[in-house]
Amino acid sequence: MNVQWIRQLNKRIFSGSYRSIRTKLLFCFLIVTLIPLLSLGALSYYQSAKIINSQFGKYGENAVAQLEQQTSSSLSRMKQMSETIYSYLLDPAHADLRNQAPVSYSEIIEKNDFEALLKSLRTDLTAGIYIITPSGYYYGENNLNVDKLKNIPEWKTKPASYKGIYWLGFYMQNHAMSSSGDSNLPVLGLAVPIHNSNGTQNGSTILIEENAQELIHMFKLFETDTKSHLTIKASDGRIVYESAPAFTKKDSDITWNRMLAVNQWTIEARLPAKAFYLSSGIIRSNTIVVAIISCLLAFGFAYLFSSRFTARIRTLKDSMQKVSFGKLDTRMPIEGKDELGSLDMSFNRMVSGVQSLVQEVEQSERLKKEAELKAFHYQINPHLLFNTLNSIQWKARLEGADDIRQMLYHLTMVLEGNLDISQELITLGRELRMIEHFLKIQEIRYGNVFSYELNCEDSLKQYLIPRMTLQPLFENIFFHGFTDGIGVIKLDVTVKKNELLLILRDNGAGMTEEKRERLLLPDPKRRGRGGLGVQNADQKFKLHFGSQYGLTVHSTKGEGTSIVIHWPKEEERPDGYSKEN
């Protein structure tokens, strides 16, 4: 039965109707897809595993090096303290330091001076500095129980005849005189026996303890982060520190070793090979699974695509013939979102476009004519307006009405800027000059009852701003903020990163929070002046520069209003257009 099915499939594939595009597409898709896919999968696994293993190895080395640096810093600091104390004790001038409690005045003075030296050597990490004499008396802070100290295992293992520096290692500081002391505090200890046959401190021991909480915390973090086993050994083979969990060493383990130059301690971090290559093993498994699934999908999609490809092309060809015969209602069914699906949608859009082409042309022509009529209807003649204002100005000058003449002059300058629609973006300096003319009109109207302060560098006046956006804001100040024009206006323009920041403040009447929130909301029923200029100015900034720019209003009833505007820096090009700075 299987043999017969294979023969039928073979006959269908290599028959005349399937031997052209369909068969070629099937084999081409399989060859083009499978070979690069398998090659890419193998290469990706090799490169990914290589990079991950290399990075993880470097990470472990750097982490161990950091542990070495921190530990060496503590050891060097403790060693330097011991050398300073040893040198002090070897000085014959300090012979009054005895092996028992001082009794004479000079001995007490010497003891106080010596303990002052010990305090000066302390740092934030120092847990204790002591000089323990053979009699049991000690110098340093009064918090040491010598009997408890002698029971510490690290202190017991210290050789009695040891002549050099002996590093006690890490242990818990539970040798305080009372239980309320620094018990259960992990410390790093250093013991230095004093050998000075001519000195009074011969046979004493210098004990320096440093808080090891930070070091042990770093050790724990390293162990948790890398999942490795950390061991610190002294030069005599004694284990100074070791990770808590049990660990069996193997030759295949990945190891990171560092030796401390201060005391020849060895830091060894061991990670099982299985854990080290865990990430690359996961990548390998995922790569194999994805490769198998991709091969199956590639074969299935190649077969389906090749079998449907020719049928869809044939259907498209028939539909195009129908359109050529004048059947403009012909549409192609959308069977997919691939290139052929896009071609079907394009064909449908083309036919729909042909159907509505005449209507769209007629409608466009009608709208164009209506727009031209509206443009002529709303167009004004600025020359007639300016000539009329100039005539009135000369009439006022002849009549001696200087205030009216000045007001007409400043009004003419403001209208000249507002009626010039050749540019929607003008320089900030030009906009500020129109504001000055507007304020001159208000000064003639109200008198010198308001003050205006401008803080803007000349270099910022070259940047562009939408035309006629500041004047409506100033109008709102005089119509709604000031009473009889009395008040203070401040305008600050600064640069913040690559944007301009403009802040307009007044100490006028202010507004309620409800009115402030409604100020920038679009309201087709809005009447009068209240907020319309602010909304229009906000829309101009958004239309020219983007919705993320525009106005922000802050106001307090009875205290005044501040308007913040930010927009990108753009300069005017020689051809009249703007360019981003």
mmCIF file with all atom_site columns, N, CA, C and O in Angstrom, residues 3-47:
data_model
loop_
_atom_site.group_PDB
_atom_site.id
_atom_site.type_symbol
_atom_site.label_atom_id
_atom_site.label_alt_id
_atom_site.label_comp_id
_atom_site.label_asym_id
_atom_site.label_entity_id
_atom_site.label_seq_id
_atom_site.pdbx_PDB_ins_code
_atom_site.Cartn_x
_atom_site.Cartn_y
_atom_site.Cartn_z
_atom_site.occupancy
_atom_site.B_iso_or_equiv
_atom_site.pdbx_formal_charge
_atom_site.auth_seq_id
_atom_site.auth_comp_id
_atom_site.auth_asym_id
_atom_site.auth_atom_id
_atom_site.pdbx_PDB_model_num
ATOM 1   N N  . VAL A 1 3  ? 3.963  1.449  -1.078  1.00 0.00 ? 3  VAL A N  1
ATOM 2   C CA . VAL A 1 3  ? 4.671  1.523  -2.359  1.00 0.00 ? 3  VAL A CA 1
ATOM 3   C C  . VAL A 1 3  ? 3.776  2.151  -3.411  1.00 0.00 ? 3  VAL A C  1
ATOM 4   O O  . VAL A 1 3  ? 4.211  2.982  -4.232  1.00 0.00 ? 3  VAL A O  1
ATOM 5   N N  . GLN A 1 4  ? 2.509  1.765  -3.421  1.00 0.00 ? 4  GLN A N  1
ATOM 6   C CA . GLN A 1 4  ? 1.575  2.321  -4.390  1.00 0.00 ? 4  GLN A CA 1
ATOM 7   C C  . GLN A 1 4  ? 1.382  3.823  -4.177  1.00 0.00 ? 4  GLN A C  1
ATOM 8   O O  . GLN A 1 4  ? 1.316  4.609  -5.135  1.00 0.00 ? 4  GLN A O  1
ATOM 9   N N  . TRP A 1 5  ? 1.326  4.250  -2.891  1.00 0.00 ? 5  TRP A N  1
ATOM 10  C CA . TRP A 1 5  ? 1.155  5.686  -2.599  1.00 0.00 ? 5  TRP A CA 1
ATOM 11  C C  . TRP A 1 5  ? 2.380  6.484  -3.050  1.00 0.00 ? 5  TRP A C  1
ATOM 12  O O  . TRP A 1 5  ? 2.255  7.588  -3.580  1.00 0.00 ? 5  TRP A O  1
ATOM 13  N N  . ILE A 1 6  ? 3.563  5.885  -2.861  1.00 0.00 ? 6  ILE A N  1
ATOM 14  C CA . ILE A 1 6  ? 4.785  6.564  -3.304  1.00 0.00 ? 6  ILE A CA 1
ATOM 15  C C  . ILE A 1 6  ? 4.816  6.693  -4.822  1.00 0.00 ? 6  ILE A C  1
ATOM 16  O O  . ILE A 1 6  ? 5.221  7.725  -5.374  1.00 0.00 ? 6  ILE A O  1
ATOM 17  N N  . ARG A 1 7  ? 4.362  5.647  -5.506  1.00 0.00 ? 7  ARG A N  1
ATOM 18  C CA . ARG A 1 7  ? 4.348  5.717  -6.972  1.00 0.00 ? 7  ARG A CA 1
ATOM 19  C C  . ARG A 1 7  ? 3.375  6.780  -7.466  1.00 0.00 ? 7  ARG A C  1
ATOM 20  O O  . ARG A 1 7  ? 3.680  7.513  -8.415  1.00 0.00 ? 7  ARG A O  1
ATOM 21  N N  . GLN A 1 8  ? 2.211  6.879  -6.816  1.00 0.00 ? 8  GLN A N  1
ATOM 22  C CA . GLN A 1 8  ? 1.244  7.894  -7.218  1.00 0.00 ? 8  GLN A CA 1
ATOM 23  C C  . GLN A 1 8  ? 1.795  9.302  -6.972  1.00 0.00 ? 8  GLN A C  1
ATOM 24  O O  . GLN A 1 8  ? 1.638  10.207 -7.800  1.00 0.00 ? 8  GLN A O  1
ATOM 25  N N  . LEU A 1 9  ? 2.455  9.476  -5.835  1.00 0.00 ? 9  LEU A N  1
ATOM 26  C CA . LEU A 1 9  ? 3.049  10.783 -5.545  1.00 0.00 ? 9  LEU A CA 1
ATOM 27  C C  . LEU A 1 9  ? 4.142  11.128 -6.531  1.00 0.00 ? 9  LEU A C  1
ATOM 28  O O  . LEU A 1 9  ? 4.244  12.261 -7.021  1.00 0.00 ? 9  LEU A O  1
ATOM 29  N N  . ASN A 1 10 ? 4.964  10.142 -6.863  1.00 0.00 ? 10 ASN A N  1
ATOM 30  C CA . ASN A 1 10 ? 6.039  10.358 -7.829  1.00 0.00 ? 10 ASN A CA 1
ATOM 31  C C  . ASN A 1 10 ? 5.474  10.705 -9.200  1.00 0.00 ? 10 ASN A C  1
ATOM 32  O O  . ASN A 1 10 ? 6.006  11.561 -9.923  1.00 0.00 ? 10 ASN A O  1
ATOM 33  N N  . LYS A 1 11 ? 4.362  10.020 -9.557  1.00 0.00 ? 11 LYS A N  1
ATOM 34  C CA . LYS A 1 11 ? 3.742  10.284 -10.858 1.00 0.00 ? 11 LYS A CA 1
ATOM 35  C C  . LYS A 1 11 ? 3.179  11.683 -10.920 1.00 0.00 ? 11 LYS A C  1
ATOM 36  O O  . LYS A 1 11 ? 3.302  12.388 -11.930 1.00 0.00 ? 11 LYS A O  1
ATOM 37  N N  . ARG A 1 12 ? 2.581  12.135 -9.806  1.00 0.00 ? 12 ARG A N  1
ATOM 38  C CA . ARG A 1 12 ? 2.005  13.470 -9.786  1.00 0.00 ? 12 ARG A CA 1
ATOM 39  C C  . ARG A 1 12 ? 3.089  14.548 -9.848  1.00 0.00 ? 12 ARG A C  1
ATOM 40  O O  . ARG A 1 12 ? 2.963  15.553 -10.537 1.00 0.00 ? 12 ARG A O  1
ATOM 41  N N  . ILE A 1 13 ? 4.180  14.315 -9.119  1.00 0.00 ? 13 ILE A N  1
ATOM 42  C CA . ILE A 1 13 ? 5.228  15.331 -9.072  1.00 0.00 ? 13 ILE A CA 1
ATOM 43  C C  . ILE A 1 13 ? 5.913  15.497 -10.417 1.00 0.00 ? 13 ILE A C  1
ATOM 44  O O  . ILE A 1 13 ? 6.182  16.608 -10.878 1.00 0.00 ? 13 ILE A O  1
ATOM 45  N N  . PHE A 1 14 ? 6.205  14.351 -11.063 1.00 0.00 ? 14 PHE A N  1
ATOM 46  C CA . PHE A 1 14 ? 6.986  14.424 -12.300 1.00 0.00 ? 14 PHE A CA 1
ATOM 47  C C  . PHE A 1 14 ? 6.123  14.337 -13.547 1.00 0.00 ? 14 PHE A C  1
ATOM 48  O O  . PHE A 1 14 ? 6.630  14.100 -14.633 1.00 0.00 ? 14 PHE A O  1
ATOM 49  N N  . SER A 1 15 ? 4.806  14.494 -13.401 1.00 0.00 ? 15 SER A N  1
ATOM 50  C CA . SER A 1 15 ? 3.951  14.561 -14.580 1.00 0.00 ? 15 SER A CA 1
ATOM 51  C C  . SER A 1 15 ? 4.115  15.909 -15.249 1.00 0.00 ? 15 SER A C  1
ATOM 52  O O  . SER A 1 15 ? 4.681  16.848 -14.687 1.00 0.00 ? 15 SER A O  1
ATOM 53  N N  . GLY A 1 16 ? 3.554  16.033 -16.449 1.00 0.00 ? 16 GLY A N  1
ATOM 54  C CA . GLY A 1 16 ? 3.758  17.244 -17.225 1.00 0.00 ? 16 GLY A CA 1
ATOM 55  C C  . GLY A 1 16 ? 3.189  18.481 -16.567 1.00 0.00 ? 16 GLY A C  1
ATOM 56  O O  . GLY A 1 16 ? 3.745  19.571 -16.670 1.00 0.00 ? 16 GLY A O  1
ATOM 57  N N  . SER A 1 17 ? 2.022  18.344 -15.845 1.00 0.00 ? 17 SER A N  1
ATOM 58  C CA . SER A 1 17 ? 1.388  19.517 -15.251 1.00 0.00 ? 17 SER A CA 1
ATOM 59  C C  . SER A 1 17 ? 2.112  20.025 -14.016 1.00 0.00 ? 17 SER A C  1
ATOM 60  O O  . SER A 1 17 ? 1.862  21.133 -13.573 1.00 0.00 ? 17 SER A O  1
ATOM 61  N N  . TYR A 1 18 ? 2.979  19.196 -13.410 1.00 0.00 ? 18 TYR A N  1
ATOM 62  C CA . TYR A 1 18 ? 3.648  19.599 -12.170 1.00 0.00 ? 18 TYR A CA 1
ATOM 63  C C  . TYR A 1 18 ? 5.153  19.789 -12.362 1.00 0.00 ? 18 TYR A C  1
ATOM 64  O O  . TYR A 1 18 ? 5.859  20.022 -11.412 1.00 0.00 ? 18 TYR A O  1
ATOM 65  N N  . ARG A 1 19 ? 5.645  19.634 -13.588 1.00 0.00 ? 19 ARG A N  1
ATOM 66  C CA . ARG A 1 19 ? 7.073  19.603 -13.775 1.00 0.00 ? 19 ARG A CA 1
ATOM 67  C C  . ARG A 1 19 ? 7.663  20.994 -13.961 1.00 0.00 ? 19 ARG A C  1
ATOM 68  O O  . ARG A 1 19 ? 8.873  21.140 -13.958 1.00 0.00 ? 19 ARG A O  1
ATOM 69  N N  . SER A 1 20 ? 6.845  22.004 -14.119 1.00 0.00 ? 20 SER A N  1
ATOM 70  C CA . SER A 1 20 ? 7.379  23.332 -14.415 1.00 0.00 ? 20 SER A CA 1
ATOM 71  C C  . SER A 1 20 ? 7.594  24.147 -13.132 1.00 0.00 ? 20 SER A C  1
ATOM 72  O O  . SER A 1 20 ? 8.489  23.863 -12.346 1.00 0.00 ? 20 SER A O  1
ATOM 73  N N  . ILE A 1 21 ? 6.757  25.135 -12.917 1.00 0.00 ? 21 ILE A N  1
ATOM 74  C CA . ILE A 1 21 ? 6.989  26.081 -11.821 1.00 0.00 ? 21 ILE A CA 1
ATOM 75  C C  . ILE A 1 21 ? 6.812  25.420 -10.469 1.00 0.00 ? 21 ILE A C  1
ATOM 76  O O  . ILE A 1 21 ? 7.588  25.632 -9.541  1.00 0.00 ? 21 ILE A O  1
ATOM 77  N N  . ARG A 1 22 ? 5.755  24.591 -10.342 1.00 0.00 ? 22 ARG A N  1
ATOM 78  C CA . ARG A 1 22 ? 5.460  24.013 -9.040  1.00 0.00 ? 22 ARG A CA 1
ATOM 79  C C  . ARG A 1 22 ? 6.610  23.153 -8.519  1.00 0.00 ? 22 ARG A C  1
ATOM 80  O O  . ARG A 1 22 ? 7.041  23.279 -7.368  1.00 0.00 ? 22 ARG A O  1
ATOM 81  N N  . THR A 1 23 ? 7.113  22.243 -9.368  1.00 0.00 ? 23 THR A N  1
ATOM 82  C CA . THR A 1 23 ? 8.211  21.367 -8.936  1.00 0.00 ? 23 THR A CA 1
ATOM 83  C C  . THR A 1 23 ? 9.487  22.161 -8.676  1.00 0.00 ? 23 THR A C  1
ATOM 84  O O  . THR A 1 23 ? 10.205 21.920 -7.703  1.00 0.00 ? 23 THR A O  1
ATOM 85  N N  . LYS A 1 24 ? 9.754  23.114 -9.537  1.00 0.00 ? 24 LYS A N  1
ATOM 86  C CA . LYS A 1 24 ? 10.960 23.925 -9.366  1.00 0.00 ? 24 LYS A CA 1
ATOM 87  C C  . LYS A 1 24 ? 10.908 24.728 -8.066  1.00 0.00 ? 24 LYS A C  1
ATOM 88  O O  . LYS A 1 24 ? 11.899 24.831 -7.336  1.00 0.00 ? 24 LYS A O  1
ATOM 89  N N  . LEU A 1 25 ? 9.713  25.277 -7.784  1.00 0.00 ? 25 LEU A N  1
ATOM 90  C CA . LEU A 1 25 ? 9.584  26.044 -6.551  1.00 0.00 ? 25 LEU A CA 1
ATOM 91  C C  . LEU A 1 25 ? 9.789  25.175 -5.322  1.00 0.00 ? 25 LEU A C  1
ATOM 92  O O  . LEU A 1 25 ? 10.421 25.581 -4.348  1.00 0.00 ? 25 LEU A O  1
ATOM 93  N N  . LEU A 1 26 ? 9.222  23.951 -5.367  1.00 0.00 ? 26 LEU A N  1
ATOM 94  C CA . LEU A 1 26 ? 9.348  23.059 -4.228  1.00 0.00 ? 26 LEU A CA 1
ATOM 95  C C  . LEU A 1 26 ? 10.806 22.758 -3.922  1.00 0.00 ? 26 LEU A C  1
ATOM 96  O O  . LEU A 1 26 ? 11.265 22.922 -2.787  1.00 0.00 ? 26 LEU A O  1
ATOM 97  N N  . PHE A 1 27 ? 11.542 22.334 -4.920  1.00 0.00 ? 27 PHE A N  1
ATOM 98  C CA . PHE A 1 27 ? 12.946 21.980 -4.695  1.00 0.00 ? 27 PHE A CA 1
ATOM 99  C C  . PHE A 1 27 ? 13.811 23.215 -4.413  1.00 0.00 ? 27 PHE A C  1
ATOM 100 O O  . PHE A 1 27 ? 14.742 23.153 -3.604  1.00 0.00 ? 27 PHE A O  1
ATOM 101 N N  . CYS A 1 28 ? 13.487 24.317 -5.058  1.00 0.00 ? 28 CYS A N  1
ATOM 102 C CA . CYS A 1 28 ? 14.270 25.530 -4.798  1.00 0.00 ? 28 CYS A CA 1
ATOM 103 C C  . CYS A 1 28 ? 14.081 25.999 -3.361  1.00 0.00 ? 28 CYS A C  1
ATOM 104 O O  . CYS A 1 28 ? 15.036 26.380 -2.681  1.00 0.00 ? 28 CYS A O  1
ATOM 105 N N  . PHE A 1 29 ? 12.816 25.956 -2.896  1.00 0.00 ? 29 PHE A N  1
ATOM 106 C CA . PHE A 1 29 ? 12.556 26.365 -1.523  1.00 0.00 ? 29 PHE A CA 1
ATOM 107 C C  . PHE A 1 29 ? 13.260 25.453 -0.536  1.00 0.00 ? 29 PHE A C  1
ATOM 108 O O  . PHE A 1 29 ? 13.808 25.916 0.470   1.00 0.00 ? 29 PHE A O  1
ATOM 109 N N  . LEU A 1 30 ? 13.243 24.156 -0.797  1.00 0.00 ? 30 LEU A N  1
ATOM 110 C CA . LEU A 1 30 ? 13.895 23.235 0.117   1.00 0.00 ? 30 LEU A CA 1
ATOM 111 C C  . LEU A 1 30 ? 15.398 23.452 0.147   1.00 0.00 ? 30 LEU A C  1
ATOM 112 O O  . LEU A 1 30 ? 16.026 23.478 1.214   1.00 0.00 ? 30 LEU A O  1
ATOM 113 N N  . ILE A 1 31 ? 15.988 23.620 -1.026  1.00 0.00 ? 31 ILE A N  1
ATOM 114 C CA . ILE A 1 31 ? 17.437 23.805 -1.080  1.00 0.00 ? 31 ILE A CA 1
ATOM 115 C C  . ILE A 1 31 ? 17.840 25.141 -0.465  1.00 0.00 ? 31 ILE A C  1
ATOM 116 O O  . ILE A 1 31 ? 18.758 25.232 0.360   1.00 0.00 ? 31 ILE A O  1
ATOM 117 N N  . VAL A 1 32 ? 17.127 26.197 -0.881  1.00 0.00 ? 32 VAL A N  1
ATOM 118 C CA . VAL A 1 32 ? 17.486 27.532 -0.412  1.00 0.00 ? 32 VAL A CA 1
ATOM 119 C C  . VAL A 1 32 ? 17.216 27.692 1.084   1.00 0.00 ? 32 VAL A C  1
ATOM 120 O O  . VAL A 1 32 ? 17.901 28.451 1.778   1.00 0.00 ? 32 VAL A O  1
ATOM 121 N N  . THR A 1 33 ? 16.230 26.952 1.605   1.00 0.00 ? 33 THR A N  1
ATOM 122 C CA . THR A 1 33 ? 15.841 27.114 3.010   1.00 0.00 ? 33 THR A CA 1
ATOM 123 C C  . THR A 1 33 ? 16.634 26.207 3.940   1.00 0.00 ? 33 THR A C  1
ATOM 124 O O  . THR A 1 33 ? 17.185 26.652 4.950   1.00 0.00 ? 33 THR A O  1
ATOM 125 N N  . LEU A 1 34 ? 16.704 24.918 3.599   1.00 0.00 ? 34 LEU A N  1
ATOM 126 C CA . LEU A 1 34 ? 17.282 23.956 4.529   1.00 0.00 ? 34 LEU A CA 1
ATOM 127 C C  . LEU A 1 34 ? 18.790 24.125 4.679   1.00 0.00 ? 34 LEU A C  1
ATOM 128 O O  . LEU A 1 34 ? 19.317 24.084 5.796   1.00 0.00 ? 34 LEU A O  1
ATOM 129 N N  . ILE A 1 35 ? 19.496 24.279 3.574   1.00 0.00 ? 35 ILE A N  1
ATOM 130 C CA . ILE A 1 35 ? 20.959 24.365 3.661   1.00 0.00 ? 35 ILE A CA 1
ATOM 131 C C  . ILE A 1 35 ? 21.395 25.584 4.477   1.00 0.00 ? 35 ILE A C  1
ATOM 132 O O  . ILE A 1 35 ? 22.174 25.459 5.440   1.00 0.00 ? 35 ILE A O  1
ATOM 133 N N  . PRO A 1 36 ? 20.905 26.805 4.164   1.00 0.00 ? 36 PRO A N  1
ATOM 134 C CA . PRO A 1 36 ? 21.304 27.937 5.021   1.00 0.00 ? 36 PRO A CA 1
ATOM 135 C C  . PRO A 1 36 ? 20.800 27.809 6.454   1.00 0.00 ? 36 PRO A C  1
ATOM 136 O O  . PRO A 1 36 ? 21.474 28.239 7.387   1.00 0.00 ? 36 PRO A O  1
ATOM 137 N N  . LEU A 1 37 ? 19.606 27.199 6.610   1.00 0.00 ? 37 LEU A N  1
ATOM 138 C CA . LEU A 1 37 ? 19.048 27.082 7.947   1.00 0.00 ? 37 LEU A CA 1
ATOM 139 C C  . LEU A 1 37 ? 19.907 26.192 8.832   1.00 0.00 ? 37 LEU A C  1
ATOM 140 O O  . LEU A 1 37 ? 20.234 26.548 9.964   1.00 0.00 ? 37 LEU A O  1
ATOM 141 N N  . LEU A 1 38 ? 20.278 25.033 8.293   1.00 0.00 ? 38 LEU A N  1
ATOM 142 C CA . LEU A 1 38 ? 21.109 24.128 9.075   1.00 0.00 ? 38 LEU A CA 1
ATOM 143 C C  . LEU A 1 38 ? 22.504 24.716 9.309   1.00 0.00 ? 38 LEU A C  1
ATOM 144 O O  . LEU A 1 38 ? 23.076 24.590 10.396  1.00 0.00 ? 38 LEU A O  1
ATOM 145 N N  . SER A 1 39 ? 23.040 25.341 8.284   1.00 0.00 ? 39 SER A N  1
ATOM 146 C CA . SER A 1 39 ? 24.366 25.949 8.432   1.00 0.00 ? 39 SER A CA 1
ATOM 147 C C  . SER A 1 39 ? 24.333 27.089 9.451   1.00 0.00 ? 39 SER A C  1
ATOM 148 O O  . SER A 1 39 ? 25.230 27.217 10.289  1.00 0.00 ? 39 SER A O  1
ATOM 149 N N  . LEU A 1 40 ? 23.291 27.904 9.362   1.00 0.00 ? 40 LEU A N  1
ATOM 150 C CA . LEU A 1 40 ? 23.171 29.014 10.287  1.00 0.00 ? 40 LEU A CA 1
ATOM 151 C C  . LEU A 1 40 ? 22.981 28.526 11.718  1.00 0.00 ? 40 LEU A C  1
ATOM 152 O O  . LEU A 1 40 ? 23.534 29.093 12.660  1.00 0.00 ? 40 LEU A O  1
ATOM 153 N N  . GLY A 1 41 ? 22.173 27.444 11.872  1.00 0.00 ? 41 GLY A N  1
ATOM 154 C CA . GLY A 1 41 ? 21.972 26.905 13.212  1.00 0.00 ? 41 GLY A CA 1
ATOM 155 C C  . GLY A 1 41 ? 23.263 26.395 13.815  1.00 0.00 ? 41 GLY A C  1
ATOM 156 O O  . GLY A 1 41 ? 23.563 26.669 14.991  1.00 0.00 ? 41 GLY A O  1
ATOM 157 N N  . ALA A 1 42 ? 24.052 25.654 13.030  1.00 0.00 ? 42 ALA A N  1
ATOM 158 C CA . ALA A 1 42 ? 25.312 25.133 13.544  1.00 0.00 ? 42 ALA A CA 1
ATOM 159 C C  . ALA A 1 42 ? 26.295 26.263 13.858  1.00 0.00 ? 42 ALA A C  1
ATOM 160 O O  . ALA A 1 42 ? 26.960 26.262 14.900  1.00 0.00 ? 42 ALA A O  1
ATOM 161 N N  . LEU A 1 43 ? 26.366 27.242 12.946  1.00 0.00 ? 43 LEU A N  1
ATOM 162 C CA . LEU A 1 43 ? 27.284 28.354 13.170  1.00 0.00 ? 43 LEU A CA 1
ATOM 163 C C  . LEU A 1 43 ? 26.858 29.199 14.373  1.00 0.00 ? 43 LEU A C  1
ATOM 164 O O  . LEU A 1 43 ? 27.705 29.628 15.165  1.00 0.00 ? 43 LEU A O  1
ATOM 165 N N  . SER A 1 44 ? 25.537 29.395 14.498  1.00 0.00 ? 44 SER A N  1
ATOM 166 C CA . SER A 1 44 ? 25.043 30.187 15.622  1.00 0.00 ? 44 SER A CA 1
ATOM 167 C C  . SER A 1 44 ? 25.352 29.497 16.949  1.00 0.00 ? 44 SER A C  1
ATOM 168 O O  . SER A 1 44 ? 25.758 30.145 17.924  1.00 0.00 ? 44 SER A O  1
ATOM 169 N N  . TYR A 1 45 ? 25.158 28.178 16.974  1.00 0.00 ? 45 TYR A N  1
ATOM 170 C CA . TYR A 1 45 ? 25.454 27.456 18.210  1.00 0.00 ? 45 TYR A CA 1
ATOM 171 C C  . TYR A 1 45 ? 26.940 27.550 18.557  1.00 0.00 ? 45 TYR A C  1
ATOM 172 O O  . TYR A 1 45 ? 27.312 27.813 19.701  1.00 0.00 ? 45 TYR A O  1
ATOM 173 N N  . TYR A 1 46 ? 27.789 27.340 17.548  1.00 0.00 ? 46 TYR A N  1
ATOM 174 C CA . TYR A 1 46 ? 29.227 27.364 17.796  1.00 0.00 ? 46 TYR A CA 1
ATOM 175 C C  . TYR A 1 46 ? 29.675 28.737 18.305  1.00 0.00 ? 46 TYR A C  1
ATOM 176 O O  . TYR A 1 46 ? 30.395 28.843 19.315  1.00 0.00 ? 46 TYR A O  1
ATOM 177 N N  . GLN A 1 47 ? 29.220 29.792 17.625  1.00 0.00 ? 47 GLN A N  1
ATOM 178 C CA . GLN A 1 47 ? 29.634 31.132 18.006  1.00 0.00 ? 47 GLN A CA 1
ATOM 179 C C  . GLN A 1 47 ? 29.045 31.534 19.362  1.00 0.00 ? 47 GLN A C  1
ATOM 180 O O  . GLN A 1 47 ? 29.741 32.113 20.216  1.00 0.00 ? 47 GLN A O  1
#
